[in-house]
Coordinates of C-alpha atoms (C1' of nucleotides) in Angstrom, one line a residue:
Chain A
X23 CA 0.0 0.0 0.0
X24 CA 1.5 3.3 -1.1
X25 CA 1.0 6.8 0.2
X26 CA 0.3 9.5 -2.3
X27 CA 3.9 10.8 -1.8
X28 CA 5.4 7.5 -2.7
X29 CA 3.2 7.1 -5.7
X30 CA 4.3 10.5 -6.8
X31 CA 7.9 9.6 -6.5
X32 CA 7.5 6.4 -8.4
X33 CA 5.8 8.1 -11.3
X34 CA 7.4 11.5 -11.2
X35 CA 4.2 13.2 -10.4
X36 CA 3.6 15.9 -7.8
X37 CA 1.2 15.1 -5.0
X38 CA -1.2 17.9 -6.0
X39 CA -1.2 16.7 -9.6
X40 CA -2.4 13.2 -8.4
X41 CA -5.2 14.8 -6.4
X42 CA -6.0 16.8 -9.4
X43 CA -6.3 13.7 -11.6
X44 CA -8.6 12.2 -9.0
X45 CA -10.7 15.4 -9.0
X46 CA -11.2 15.3 -12.8
X47 CA -11.9 11.6 -12.7
X48 CA -8.8 10.4 -14.4
X49 CA -7.6 8.5 -11.4
X50 CA -10.1 6.5 -9.2
X51 CA -10.9 7.4 -5.6
X52 CA -8.5 5.3 -3.7
X53 CA -8.9 3.6 -0.3
X54 CA -8.3 5.6 2.8
X55 CA -6.7 5.0 6.2
X56 CA -8.8 5.5 9.3
X57 CA -7.3 9.0 9.5
X58 CA -8.4 9.8 6.0
X59 CA -5.2 9.5 4.0
X60 CA -5.1 8.0 0.6
X61 CA -3.5 4.5 0.1
X62 CA -2.8 3.2 -3.4
X63 CA -2.2 -0.3 -4.8
X64 CA -0.5 -1.6 -8.0
X65 CA -3.5 -1.0 -10.2
X66 CA -3.4 2.7 -9.4
X67 CA 0.4 2.8 -9.9
X68 CA 0.0 1.3 -13.4
X69 CA -2.8 3.7 -14.3
X70 CA -0.8 6.7 -13.2
X71 CA 2.3 5.5 -15.1
X72 CA 0.1 5.2 -18.2
X73 CA -1.2 8.7 -17.7
X74 CA 2.2 10.2 -17.1
X75 CA 3.8 8.4 -20.0
X76 CA 1.1 9.6 -22.2
X77 CA 1.5 13.2 -21.0
X78 CA 5.2 13.0 -21.8
X79 CA 4.3 12.0 -25.3
X80 CA 2.1 15.1 -25.5
X81 CA -1.3 13.6 -25.3
X82 CA -4.0 15.9 -23.8
X83 CA -5.9 14.7 -20.8
X84 CA -8.9 14.2 -23.0
X85 CA -7.0 12.0 -25.3
X86 CA -5.7 10.1 -22.4
X87 CA -9.2 9.6 -21.1
X88 CA -10.0 7.9 -24.3
X89 CA -6.9 5.8 -24.3
X90 CA -7.5 4.6 -20.8
X91 CA -11.0 3.7 -21.7
X92 CA -9.7 1.7 -24.6
X93 CA -7.2 0.1 -22.3
X94 CA -9.9 -0.8 -19.8
X95 CA -12.0 -2.5 -22.5
X96 CA -9.7 -4.8 -24.3
X97 CA -12.3 -5.9 -26.8
X98 CA -12.7 -2.6 -28.4
X99 CA -10.8 -2.1 -31.7
X100 CA -7.2 -1.1 -31.6
X101 CA -8.0 1.2 -34.5
X102 CA -9.3 3.9 -32.2
X103 CA -6.0 4.1 -30.3
X104 CA -4.2 4.2 -33.5
X105 CA -6.3 7.2 -34.7
X106 CA -5.5 9.1 -31.5
X107 CA -1.8 8.4 -31.8
X108 CA -1.7 9.4 -35.4
X109 CA -3.5 12.6 -34.7
X110 CA -0.9 13.3 -32.0
X111 CA 1.9 12.5 -34.5
X112 CA 0.5 14.9 -37.0
X113 CA 0.4 17.6 -34.3
X114 CA 3.9 17.0 -33.3
X115 CA 5.0 17.2 -37.0
X116 CA 3.3 20.5 -37.4
X117 CA 4.8 21.9 -34.2
X118 CA 8.3 20.9 -35.3
X119 CA 7.8 22.5 -38.7
X120 CA 6.6 25.7 -37.1
X121 CA 9.4 25.8 -34.5
X122 CA 12.0 25.3 -37.1
X123 CA 10.8 28.3 -39.0
X124 CA 10.9 30.3 -35.8
X125 CA 14.3 29.1 -35.0
X126 CA 15.6 30.3 -38.3
X127 CA 14.1 33.7 -37.8
X128 CA 15.4 34.1 -34.3
X129 CA 18.8 32.9 -35.3
X130 CA 19.0 35.5 -38.0
X131 CA 17.8 38.2 -35.6
X132 CA 20.3 37.4 -32.9
X133 CA 23.1 37.0 -35.4
X134 CA 22.7 40.4 -36.8
X135 CA 22.6 42.3 -33.5
X136 CA 25.6 44.6 -33.4
X137 CA 25.6 45.3 -29.7
X138 CA 25.2 49.1 -29.8
X139 CA 22.2 51.0 -28.5
X140 CA 18.7 49.8 -28.9
X141 CA 17.8 52.4 -31.6
X142 CA 20.1 50.4 -33.9
X143 CA 19.1 47.0 -32.7
X144 CA 18.4 44.4 -35.4
X145 CA 16.3 42.4 -33.0
X146 CA 13.9 45.2 -32.3
X147 CA 13.9 46.2 -35.9
X148 CA 12.9 42.8 -37.1
X149 CA 10.1 42.6 -34.5
X150 CA 8.9 46.0 -35.6
X151 CA 8.7 45.1 -39.2
X152 CA 7.2 41.8 -40.2
X153 CA 8.0 42.3 -43.8
X154 CA 11.6 41.6 -43.0
X155 CA 10.8 38.1 -42.2
X156 CA 12.0 35.4 -44.5
X157 CA 9.3 33.0 -43.4
X158 CA 5.6 33.6 -42.9
X159 CA 4.9 32.2 -39.6
X160 CA 1.2 32.6 -39.4
X161 CA 0.4 30.5 -36.5
X162 CA 1.7 30.9 -33.0
X163 CA 5.0 29.1 -32.3
X164 CA 4.0 27.1 -29.2
Chain B
X8 CA -8.7 56.5 -37.1
X9 CA -9.3 52.8 -36.8
X10 CA -12.0 50.9 -35.0
X11 CA -10.9 48.0 -32.8
X12 CA -12.2 45.6 -35.4
X13 CA -10.2 47.1 -38.2
X14 CA -7.1 47.2 -36.1
X15 CA -7.8 43.5 -35.3
X16 CA -8.0 42.7 -39.0
X17 CA -4.9 44.6 -39.9
X18 CA -2.8 42.7 -37.3
X19 CA -4.6 39.4 -37.2
X20 CA -5.8 39.9 -33.6
X21 CA -9.2 39.2 -32.2
X22 CA -11.0 42.2 -30.8
X23 CA -11.1 40.6 -27.3
X24 CA -7.4 40.0 -27.4
X25 CA -6.7 43.7 -28.1
X26 CA -9.0 44.7 -25.1
X27 CA -7.1 42.1 -23.1
X28 CA -3.7 43.6 -24.0
X29 CA -5.1 47.0 -22.9
X30 CA -6.3 45.6 -19.7
X31 CA -2.9 44.2 -18.8
X32 CA -1.2 47.4 -19.8
X33 CA 0.5 46.1 -23.0
X34 CA -1.5 48.4 -25.2
X35 CA -2.3 52.0 -24.1
X36 CA -5.8 53.3 -23.4
X37 CA -6.8 54.7 -26.8
X38 CA -9.0 57.7 -27.5
X39 CA -12.8 57.2 -27.6
X40 CA -15.7 58.4 -29.6
X41 CA -18.5 60.3 -27.9
X42 CA -20.4 57.0 -27.7
X43 CA -17.4 55.4 -25.9
X44 CA -15.9 53.3 -28.7
X45 CA -12.1 52.9 -29.0
X46 CA -10.4 54.6 -31.9
X47 CA -6.8 53.9 -32.8
X48 CA -4.0 55.7 -34.7
X49 CA -0.9 54.5 -36.4
X50 CA 1.2 54.4 -33.2
X51 CA -1.1 51.8 -31.8
X52 CA -1.1 49.9 -35.0
X53 CA 2.7 49.7 -35.0
X54 CA 2.7 48.7 -31.3
X55 CA 0.2 45.9 -31.8
X56 CA 2.1 44.7 -34.9
X57 CA 5.2 44.5 -32.8
X58 CA 3.3 42.6 -30.1
X59 CA 1.8 40.1 -32.5
X60 CA 4.9 39.5 -34.4
X61 CA 6.8 38.9 -31.2
X62 CA 4.1 36.4 -30.1
X63 CA 4.4 34.6 -33.4
X64 CA 8.0 34.2 -32.6
X65 CA 7.0 32.7 -29.3
X66 CA 7.9 35.5 -26.9
X67 CA 5.9 35.6 -23.6
X68 CA 3.9 38.7 -22.9
X69 CA 6.4 39.5 -20.1
X70 CA 9.3 39.3 -22.6
X71 CA 7.4 41.5 -25.0
X72 CA 6.8 44.0 -22.2
X73 CA 10.6 44.3 -21.8
X74 CA 11.1 44.4 -25.6
X75 CA 8.6 47.2 -25.9
X76 CA 10.2 49.1 -23.1
X77 CA 13.5 48.8 -24.9
X78 CA 11.9 49.9 -28.1
X79 CA 10.4 52.9 -26.3
X80 CA 13.8 54.0 -24.9
X81 CA 16.2 54.0 -27.9
X82 CA 19.2 54.9 -25.7
X83 CA 19.2 51.7 -23.7
X84 CA 21.7 49.1 -24.7
X85 CA 20.7 46.7 -27.5
X86 CA 22.4 44.0 -25.5
X87 CA 19.2 43.6 -23.4
X88 CA 17.1 42.8 -26.4
X89 CA 19.8 40.4 -27.6
X90 CA 19.7 38.5 -24.3
X91 CA 15.9 38.1 -24.5
X92 CA 16.1 36.9 -28.0
X93 CA 18.9 34.4 -27.3
X94 CA 16.9 33.1 -24.3
X95 CA 14.0 32.5 -26.6
X96 CA 16.2 30.9 -29.2
X97 CA 17.5 28.5 -26.5
X98 CA 14.0 27.6 -25.6
X99 CA 13.0 26.9 -29.1
X100 CA 16.1 24.7 -29.6
X101 CA 15.1 22.7 -26.6
X102 CA 11.5 22.3 -27.6
X103 CA 12.5 21.1 -31.1
X104 CA 14.9 18.5 -29.5
X105 CA 12.2 17.2 -27.2
X106 CA 9.6 17.1 -30.0
X107 CA 11.9 15.2 -32.2
X108 CA 12.3 12.5 -29.6
X109 CA 8.6 12.3 -29.2
X110 CA 8.0 12.1 -32.9
X111 CA 10.3 9.1 -33.1
X112 CA 8.5 7.4 -30.3
X113 CA 5.1 8.1 -31.7
X114 CA 6.1 7.0 -35.2
X115 CA 7.4 3.7 -33.9
X116 CA 4.2 3.2 -31.9
X117 CA 1.9 3.9 -34.8
X118 CA 4.0 1.9 -37.1
X119 CA 3.7 -1.3 -35.1
X120 CA 0.0 -1.2 -34.5
X121 CA -1.5 -4.2 -36.2
X122 CA -5.1 -3.2 -36.3
X123 CA -6.7 -5.9 -34.2
X124 CA -8.5 -5.5 -30.9
X125 CA -7.1 -3.2 -28.3
X126 CA -5.8 -5.9 -26.0
X127 CA -3.1 -6.5 -28.6
X128 CA -2.6 -2.9 -29.4
X129 CA 1.0 -1.8 -29.6
X130 CA 0.1 1.8 -29.0
X131 CA -1.5 1.0 -25.7
X132 CA 1.2 -1.4 -24.8
X133 CA 3.9 1.2 -25.3
X134 CA 1.9 3.7 -23.2
X135 CA 1.5 1.1 -20.5
X136 CA 5.2 0.3 -20.2
X137 CA 7.7 3.1 -20.3
X138 CA 10.6 0.7 -20.4
X139 CA 9.8 0.0 -24.0
X140 CA 10.8 3.5 -24.9
X141 CA 13.9 4.1 -26.9
X142 CA 14.3 7.6 -25.6
X143 CA 14.0 9.0 -22.2
X144 CA 11.6 11.9 -22.6
X145 CA 11.7 13.3 -19.1
X146 CA 10.1 16.5 -19.8
X147 CA 6.7 17.2 -21.2
X148 CA 6.5 17.5 -24.9
X149 CA 4.8 20.8 -25.3
Chain C
dT15 C1' 5.2 10.4 24.3
dG16 C1' 7.2 13.9 21.4
dC17 C1' 7.9 15.5 17.0
dA18 C1' 8.9 16.2 12.2
dA19 C1' 7.4 14.9 7.9
dA20 C1' 3.9 13.9 5.3
dC21 C1' -0.8 14.2 4.7
dC22 C1' -5.7 16.5 4.4
dT23 C1' -9.2 20.2 2.3
dA24 C1' -10.3 24.2 0.0
dC25 C1' -9.3 27.8 -2.7
dA26 C1' -6.5 31.2 -5.4
dG27 C1' -3.1 31.9 -9.1
dT28 C1' -0.7 30.9 -13.6
dC29 C1' -0.7 32.0 -19.0
dA30 C1' -2.7 33.8 -22.8
dC31 C1' -6.4 34.2 -24.1
dT32 C1' -11.7 32.7 -25.3
dT33 C1' -16.5 32.7 -24.5
dG34 C1' -20.9 34.3 -22.9
dA35 C1' -24.5 37.5 -21.6
dC36 C1' -26.6 41.5 -22.4
dA37 C1' -26.8 46.4 -23.6
dC38 C1' -25.4 50.3 -26.5
dT39 C1' -23.3 52.7 -30.9
dT40 C1' -22.4 53.3 -35.6
dA41 C1' -22.7 53.4 -40.6
dA42 C1' -25.1 52.5 -44.4
dA43 C1' -29.6 51.4 -46.9
dG44 C1' -34.1 52.5 -47.8
Chain D
dC6 C1' -35.2 60.3 -40.9
dT7 C1' -35.7 55.7 -39.6
dT8 C1' -34.5 51.2 -39.6
dT9 C1' -31.4 47.6 -39.2
dA10 C1' -27.3 44.8 -39.0
dA11 C1' -22.9 44.7 -37.7
dG12 C1' -19.9 46.1 -34.6
dT13 C1' -18.7 47.6 -29.9
dG14 C1' -19.1 48.1 -24.7
dT15 C1' -18.5 46.0 -19.9
dC16 C1' -18.1 42.4 -16.7
dA17 C1' -17.5 37.8 -15.4
dA18 C1' -16.4 33.2 -15.9
dG19 C1' -14.1 29.4 -18.4
dT20 C1' -9.9 26.9 -20.7
dG21 C1' -5.9 23.3 -19.8
dA22 C1' -3.0 21.4 -16.9
dC23 C1' -1.5 22.1 -13.4
dT24 C1' 1.0 24.8 -9.1
dG25 C1' 0.9 27.2 -4.8
dT26 C1' -0.8 28.7 -0.3
dA27 C1' -3.1 28.5 4.3
dG28 C1' -4.2 26.2 8.1
dG29 C1' -5.2 22.1 10.2
dT30 C1' -4.6 16.6 10.9
dT31 C1' -2.2 12.0 10.7
dT32 C1' 1.6 9.0 10.7
dG33 C1' 5.6 6.6 11.8
dC34 C1' 9.7 6.5 14.3
dA35 C1' 13.0 7.3 18.5

DNA sequence: TGCAAACCTACAGTCACTTGACACTTAAAG
DNA sequence: CTTTAAGTGTCAAGTGACTGTAGGTTTGCA
């Protein structure tokens, strides 16, 4: 039987985050001691590991909810998990593409900064005038 | 004299976002019509363009506040803008590196999915067991 | 038994917006 | 000059995924 702190350490999750997952129904309500403290078993450890690993791969909590559901019902078609993962892969691809455009732009900016006073600063100049951009980064780079 | 909507169109910003920028002191309080509607001039257009362009390059609103300050005081050393830009560049580099690791992992996952029922799903299996990962993606992939 | 460390609840704060409700203003068409 | 639709106003709350704080309680060990 694990305390919430131990579970946190084993999965690399902050205590508050575990309680948060419970609150939004991603983690089940665990057993409690007489004094009211949470105690976890292996099932919960596995579930939290699944959640954290999925988060590290960039899945949203909503996507994880679906994936957990799939995992809980082994007869459902694998195809659904595949769709979610592919969607995620697409998003990652897009993000990388955008970030690379930004990187190029930033690098150019920084490279051209002469180090004088800010009225002559290339960095500020580029920010001021979008037309100086080599790339058209329409969407936000996050 | 531009309405808030026109300003929004010219800069690719939602009306609410412009009001939000005003609220947090990033945009100045503009002049108003008798009826109380905001009217903007070219100074504000430039300022908002600067903000939006910086956002597209991934700068936080706090960083943008500093950059605007620098831009408003042309005698301050350019070096400060350079530091902010370099910091941003470092962050972008790190994000790209992390996303590429995730991409690899996701690709492998999706590739190995056979399409049967979810109890045999490679996607779910990988999510369940972190030890199957080729990479150690410690930080969140966002 | 004493005590520190870990736990509890409840709520506020973060970031960068977005959405909603509801009322008022403006510009153009008729 | 009136109507009307589109646009604008304020204020408040919601989003995602947590993080942090305050103030009190429980646990496990010496």
